[in-house]
């Protein structure tokens, strides 16, 4: 009987903790789930960049717009995963209302655009923006693969605005 009472108390406490966590979630933050479709291009890149990855994003809660990725660096494959290469850069989202959101993207993968094979995974760290995303923070996890002539990147995370 005592163990039944302890179990009931534990369940009640877990419910209170879960409810408190949800109640304390910031109203400035929203979940982001979207898909980016982009490809390597040599026109329309911000100067002085000559080659970038540009496309569009479609997602929940009006997370629809264009994207431009500027390569920051490409690292050497680690000895324990010789077919995986780390990549970093800056991704800029531009939305239909003119707002912009910037992210530092870091990934590692083996996407081969010649054979159409491979995949990549990583993160995006939101670092600010303009309009509704001025001062934004947050993150997204990403999974990427190659389809025929473009990258397909699924993102899922949270963006927090500095003001509502």
PDB file of C-alpha atoms in Angstrom:
ATOM      1  CA  UNK A   1       0.000   0.000   0.000  1.00  0.00           C
ATOM      2  CA  UNK A   2       2.839   2.374   0.874  1.00  0.00           C
ATOM      3  CA  UNK A   3       4.519   1.779  -2.513  1.00  0.00           C
ATOM      4  CA  UNK A   4       1.212   2.541  -4.259  1.00  0.00           C
ATOM      5  CA  UNK A   5       0.994   5.866  -2.387  1.00  0.00           C
ATOM      6  CA  UNK A   6       4.624   6.715  -3.283  1.00  0.00           C
ATOM      7  CA  UNK A   7       3.935   5.909  -6.944  1.00  0.00           C
ATOM      8  CA  UNK A   8       0.823   8.127  -6.916  1.00  0.00           C
ATOM      9  CA  UNK A   9       2.780  11.007  -5.382  1.00  0.00           C
ATOM     10  CA  UNK A  10       5.577  10.563  -7.948  1.00  0.00           C
ATOM     11  CA  UNK A  11       3.078  10.667 -10.827  1.00  0.00           C
ATOM     12  CA  UNK A  12       1.387  13.757  -9.392  1.00  0.00           C
ATOM     13  CA  UNK A  13       4.756  15.511  -8.989  1.00  0.00           C
ATOM     14  CA  UNK A  14       5.747  14.642 -12.559  1.00  0.00           C
ATOM     15  CA  UNK A  15       2.487  16.181 -13.783  1.00  0.00           C
ATOM     16  CA  UNK A  16       3.111  19.376 -11.826  1.00  0.00           C
ATOM     17  CA  UNK A  17       6.678  19.647 -13.138  1.00  0.00           C
ATOM     18  CA  UNK A  18       5.576  19.055 -16.738  1.00  0.00           C
ATOM     19  CA  UNK A  19       2.768  21.580 -16.385  1.00  0.00           C
ATOM     20  CA  UNK A  20       5.121  24.137 -14.868  1.00  0.00           C
ATOM     21  CA  UNK A  21       7.641  23.665 -17.696  1.00  0.00           C
ATOM     22  CA  UNK A  22       4.950  24.259 -20.308  1.00  0.00           C
ATOM     23  CA  UNK A  23       3.633  27.269 -18.418  1.00  0.00           C
ATOM     24  CA  UNK A  24       7.139  28.777 -18.312  1.00  0.00           C
ATOM     25  CA  UNK A  25       7.786  28.310 -22.053  1.00  0.00           C
ATOM     26  CA  UNK A  26       8.469  31.730 -23.536  1.00  0.00           C
ATOM     27  CA  UNK A  27       5.573  33.224 -25.507  1.00  0.00           C
ATOM     28  CA  UNK A  28       8.252  34.819 -27.721  1.00  0.00           C
ATOM     29  CA  UNK A  29       9.359  31.406 -28.982  1.00  0.00           C
ATOM     30  CA  UNK A  30       7.717  29.242 -31.618  1.00  0.00           C
ATOM     31  CA  UNK A  31       8.498  25.853 -33.029  1.00  0.00           C
ATOM     32  CA  UNK A  32       9.866  25.800 -36.564  1.00  0.00           C
ATOM     33  CA  UNK A  33       9.413  22.883 -38.917  1.00  0.00           C
ATOM     34  CA  UNK A  34      10.269  23.543 -42.556  1.00  0.00           C
ATOM     35  CA  UNK A  35      11.902  22.264 -45.735  1.00  0.00           C
ATOM     36  CA  UNK A  36      14.550  24.152 -47.687  1.00  0.00           C
ATOM     37  CA  UNK A  37      14.972  23.448 -51.416  1.00  0.00           C
ATOM     38  CA  UNK A  38      18.169  25.016 -52.786  1.00  0.00           C
ATOM     39  CA  UNK A  39      20.980  24.607 -55.298  1.00  0.00           C
ATOM     40  CA  UNK A  40      24.445  25.923 -56.053  1.00  0.00           C
ATOM     41  CA  UNK A  41      24.226  29.096 -58.171  1.00  0.00           C
ATOM     42  CA  UNK A  42      26.688  31.630 -59.549  1.00  0.00           C
ATOM     43  CA  UNK A  43      24.276  34.551 -60.044  1.00  0.00           C
ATOM     44  CA  UNK A  44      22.337  36.535 -57.468  1.00  0.00           C
ATOM     45  CA  UNK A  45      24.887  35.956 -54.693  1.00  0.00           C
ATOM     46  CA  UNK A  46      25.742  38.835 -52.357  1.00  0.00           C
ATOM     47  CA  UNK A  47      29.064  40.510 -53.287  1.00  0.00           C
ATOM     48  CA  UNK A  48      31.881  39.543 -53.106  1.00  0.00           C
ATOM     49  CA  UNK A  49      30.632  35.938 -53.126  1.00  0.00           C
ATOM     50  CA  UNK A  50      30.779  34.382 -56.572  1.00  0.00           C
ATOM     51  CA  UNK A  51      29.094  31.060 -55.760  1.00  0.00           C
ATOM     52  CA  UNK A  52      26.408  30.413 -53.158  1.00  0.00           C
ATOM     53  CA  UNK A  53      23.522  28.063 -52.468  1.00  0.00           C
ATOM     54  CA  UNK A  54      20.132  29.715 -53.039  1.00  0.00           C
ATOM     55  CA  UNK A  55      16.545  28.550 -52.957  1.00  0.00           C
ATOM     56  CA  UNK A  56      13.363  28.729 -50.942  1.00  0.00           C
ATOM     57  CA  UNK A  57      11.891  27.504 -47.661  1.00  0.00           C
ATOM     58  CA  UNK A  58       8.369  26.286 -46.915  1.00  0.00           C
ATOM     59  CA  UNK A  59       7.244  25.730 -43.349  1.00  0.00           C
ATOM     60  CA  UNK A  60       4.758  26.174 -40.534  1.00  0.00           C
ATOM     61  CA  UNK A  61       3.547  29.528 -39.131  1.00  0.00           C
ATOM     62  CA  UNK A  62       4.429  31.633 -42.183  1.00  0.00           C
ATOM     63  CA  UNK A  63       8.017  30.370 -42.311  1.00  0.00           C
ATOM     64  CA  UNK A  64       7.991  30.761 -46.119  1.00  0.00           C
ATOM     65  CA  UNK A  65      10.559  32.691 -48.124  1.00  0.00           C
ATOM     66  CA  UNK A  66      13.881  32.572 -49.926  1.00  0.00           C
ATOM     67  CA  UNK A  67      17.251  31.348 -48.651  1.00  0.00           C
ATOM     68  CA  UNK A  68      20.896  32.099 -49.415  1.00  0.00           C
ATOM     69  CA  UNK A  69      23.767  30.075 -47.913  1.00  0.00           C
ATOM     70  CA  UNK A  70      27.286  31.531 -48.014  1.00  0.00           C
ATOM     71  CA  UNK A  71      30.071  29.023 -47.364  1.00  0.00           C
ATOM     72  CA  UNK A  72      32.319  29.986 -44.471  1.00  0.00           C
ATOM     73  CA  UNK A  73      34.659  27.014 -44.384  1.00  0.00           C
ATOM     74  CA  UNK A  74      35.019  23.392 -45.380  1.00  0.00           C
ATOM     75  CA  UNK A  75      37.057  21.163 -43.092  1.00  0.00           C
ATOM     76  CA  UNK A  76      39.016  18.005 -43.623  1.00  0.00           C
ATOM     77  CA  UNK A  77      37.251  14.670 -43.104  1.00  0.00           C
ATOM     78  CA  UNK A  78      38.040  13.077 -39.727  1.00  0.00           C
ATOM     79  CA  UNK A  79      40.232   9.962 -39.814  1.00  0.00           C
ATOM     80  CA  UNK A  80      37.443   7.874 -38.277  1.00  0.00           C
ATOM     81  CA  UNK A  81      34.913   8.946 -40.947  1.00  0.00           C
ATOM     82  CA  UNK A  82      36.926   9.648 -44.109  1.00  0.00           C
ATOM     83  CA  UNK A  83      33.845  10.129 -46.311  1.00  0.00           C
ATOM     84  CA  UNK A  84      32.330  12.831 -44.030  1.00  0.00           C
ATOM     85  CA  UNK A  85      33.270  16.497 -44.472  1.00  0.00           C
ATOM     86  CA  UNK A  86      32.389  19.343 -42.056  1.00  0.00           C
ATOM     87  CA  UNK A  87      30.970  22.568 -43.520  1.00  0.00           C
ATOM     88  CA  UNK A  88      30.023  25.908 -41.932  1.00  0.00           C
ATOM     89  CA  UNK A  89      28.476  29.045 -43.299  1.00  0.00           C
ATOM     90  CA  UNK A  90      25.826  31.693 -42.927  1.00  0.00           C
ATOM     91  CA  UNK A  91      22.240  31.096 -44.012  1.00  0.00           C
ATOM     92  CA  UNK A  92      19.908  34.053 -44.538  1.00  0.00           C
ATOM     93  CA  UNK A  93      16.152  33.586 -44.733  1.00  0.00           C
ATOM     94  CA  UNK A  94      14.163  36.404 -46.369  1.00  0.00           C
ATOM     95  CA  UNK A  95      10.409  36.217 -45.797  1.00  0.00           C
ATOM     96  CA  UNK A  96       7.497  37.510 -47.837  1.00  0.00           C
ATOM     97  CA  UNK A  97       6.982  40.457 -45.437  1.00  0.00           C
ATOM     98  CA  UNK A  98      10.624  41.552 -45.926  1.00  0.00           C
ATOM     99  CA  UNK A  99      11.823  40.276 -42.532  1.00  0.00           C
ATOM    100  CA  UNK A 100      15.158  38.462 -42.483  1.00  0.00           C
ATOM    101  CA  UNK A 101      16.529  35.771 -40.156  1.00  0.00           C
ATOM    102  CA  UNK A 102      20.196  34.786 -40.071  1.00  0.00           C
ATOM    103  CA  UNK A 103      21.703  31.517 -38.900  1.00  0.00           C
ATOM    104  CA  UNK A 104      25.149  30.039 -38.473  1.00  0.00           C
ATOM    105  CA  UNK A 105      24.901  26.603 -40.073  1.00  0.00           C
ATOM    106  CA  UNK A 106      27.303  23.793 -39.211  1.00  0.00           C
ATOM    107  CA  UNK A 107      26.967  20.331 -40.698  1.00  0.00           C
ATOM    108  CA  UNK A 108      28.886  17.218 -41.583  1.00  0.00           C
ATOM    109  CA  UNK A 109      28.047  14.850 -44.366  1.00  0.00           C
ATOM    110  CA  UNK A 110      28.901  13.049 -47.557  1.00  0.00           C
ATOM    111  CA  UNK A 111      26.465  14.512 -50.089  1.00  0.00           C
ATOM    112  CA  UNK A 112      27.736  13.776 -53.578  1.00  0.00           C
ATOM    113  CA  UNK A 113      26.006  15.938 -56.182  1.00  0.00           C
ATOM    114  CA  UNK A 114      27.519  13.883 -59.029  1.00  0.00           C
ATOM    115  CA  UNK A 115      26.128  10.514 -57.939  1.00  0.00           C
ATOM    116  CA  UNK A 116      23.091  11.857 -56.080  1.00  0.00           C
ATOM    117  CA  UNK A 117      23.999   9.905 -52.971  1.00  0.00           C
ATOM    118  CA  UNK A 118      24.803  10.770 -49.401  1.00  0.00           C
ATOM    119  CA  UNK A 119      23.361  12.856 -46.625  1.00  0.00           C
ATOM    120  CA  UNK A 120      24.308  15.533 -44.102  1.00  0.00           C
ATOM    121  CA  UNK A 121      23.200  16.480 -40.622  1.00  0.00           C
ATOM    122  CA  UNK A 122      23.848  19.468 -38.432  1.00  0.00           C
ATOM    123  CA  UNK A 123      22.504  22.548 -36.732  1.00  0.00           C
ATOM    124  CA  UNK A 124      21.495  26.103 -37.414  1.00  0.00           C
ATOM    125  CA  UNK A 125      21.985  28.673 -34.659  1.00  0.00           C
ATOM    126  CA  UNK A 126      19.730  31.706 -35.210  1.00  0.00           C
ATOM    127  CA  UNK A 127      21.809  34.842 -34.644  1.00  0.00           C
ATOM    128  CA  UNK A 128      19.462  37.752 -35.377  1.00  0.00           C
ATOM    129  CA  UNK A 129      17.595  39.364 -38.172  1.00  0.00           C
ATOM    130  CA  UNK A 130      15.413  42.263 -39.210  1.00  0.00           C
ATOM    131  CA  UNK A 131      11.731  43.099 -38.921  1.00  0.00           C
ATOM    132  CA  UNK A 132       9.855  40.503 -36.888  1.00  0.00           C
ATOM    133  CA  UNK A 133      13.141  38.600 -36.390  1.00  0.00           C
ATOM    134  CA  UNK A 134      15.209  41.529 -35.058  1.00  0.00           C
ATOM    135  CA  UNK A 135      17.313  40.159 -32.183  1.00  0.00           C
ATOM    136  CA  UNK A 136      16.073  36.590 -32.779  1.00  0.00           C
ATOM    137  CA  UNK A 137      17.794  33.602 -31.198  1.00  0.00           C
ATOM    138  CA  UNK A 138      17.185  29.867 -31.301  1.00  0.00           C
ATOM    139  CA  UNK A 139      18.242  26.756 -33.135  1.00  0.00           C
ATOM    140  CA  UNK A 140      17.209  24.152 -35.677  1.00  0.00           C
ATOM    141  CA  UNK A 141      18.454  20.642 -36.312  1.00  0.00           C
ATOM    142  CA  UNK A 142      18.852  19.755 -39.955  1.00  0.00           C
ATOM    143  CA  UNK A 143      18.912  16.676 -42.139  1.00  0.00           C
ATOM    144  CA  UNK A 144      19.885  17.020 -45.789  1.00  0.00           C
ATOM    145  CA  UNK A 145      20.066  14.946 -48.953  1.00  0.00           C
ATOM    146  CA  UNK A 146      20.459  15.530 -52.696  1.00  0.00           C
ATOM    147  CA  UNK A 147      17.608  15.114 -55.212  1.00  0.00           C
ATOM    148  CA  UNK A 148      18.391  15.212 -58.951  1.00  0.00           C
ATOM    149  CA  UNK A 149      19.659  18.833 -59.108  1.00  0.00           C
ATOM    150  CA  UNK A 150      19.092  20.381 -55.667  1.00  0.00           C
ATOM    151  CA  UNK A 151      19.521  19.949 -51.927  1.00  0.00           C
ATOM    152  CA  UNK A 152      16.520  19.125 -49.733  1.00  0.00           C
ATOM    153  CA  UNK A 153      17.017  20.124 -46.103  1.00  0.00           C
ATOM    154  CA  UNK A 154      14.496  19.391 -43.360  1.00  0.00           C
ATOM    155  CA  UNK A 155      14.812  21.662 -40.326  1.00  0.00           C
ATOM    156  CA  UNK A 156      13.141  21.428 -36.948  1.00  0.00           C
ATOM    157  CA  UNK A 157      13.748  23.669 -33.953  1.00  0.00           C
ATOM    158  CA  UNK A 158      12.749  26.859 -32.192  1.00  0.00           C
ATOM    159  CA  UNK A 159      13.061  30.556 -33.018  1.00  0.00           C
ATOM    160  CA  UNK A 160      12.679  33.150 -30.267  1.00  0.00           C
ATOM    161  CA  UNK A 161      11.985  36.787 -31.044  1.00  0.00           C
ATOM    162  CA  UNK A 162      13.333  39.565 -28.845  1.00  0.00           C
ATOM    163  CA  UNK A 163       9.854  41.127 -28.844  1.00  0.00           C
ATOM    164  CA  UNK A 164       6.437  39.780 -29.708  1.00  0.00           C
TER     165      UNK A 164
END
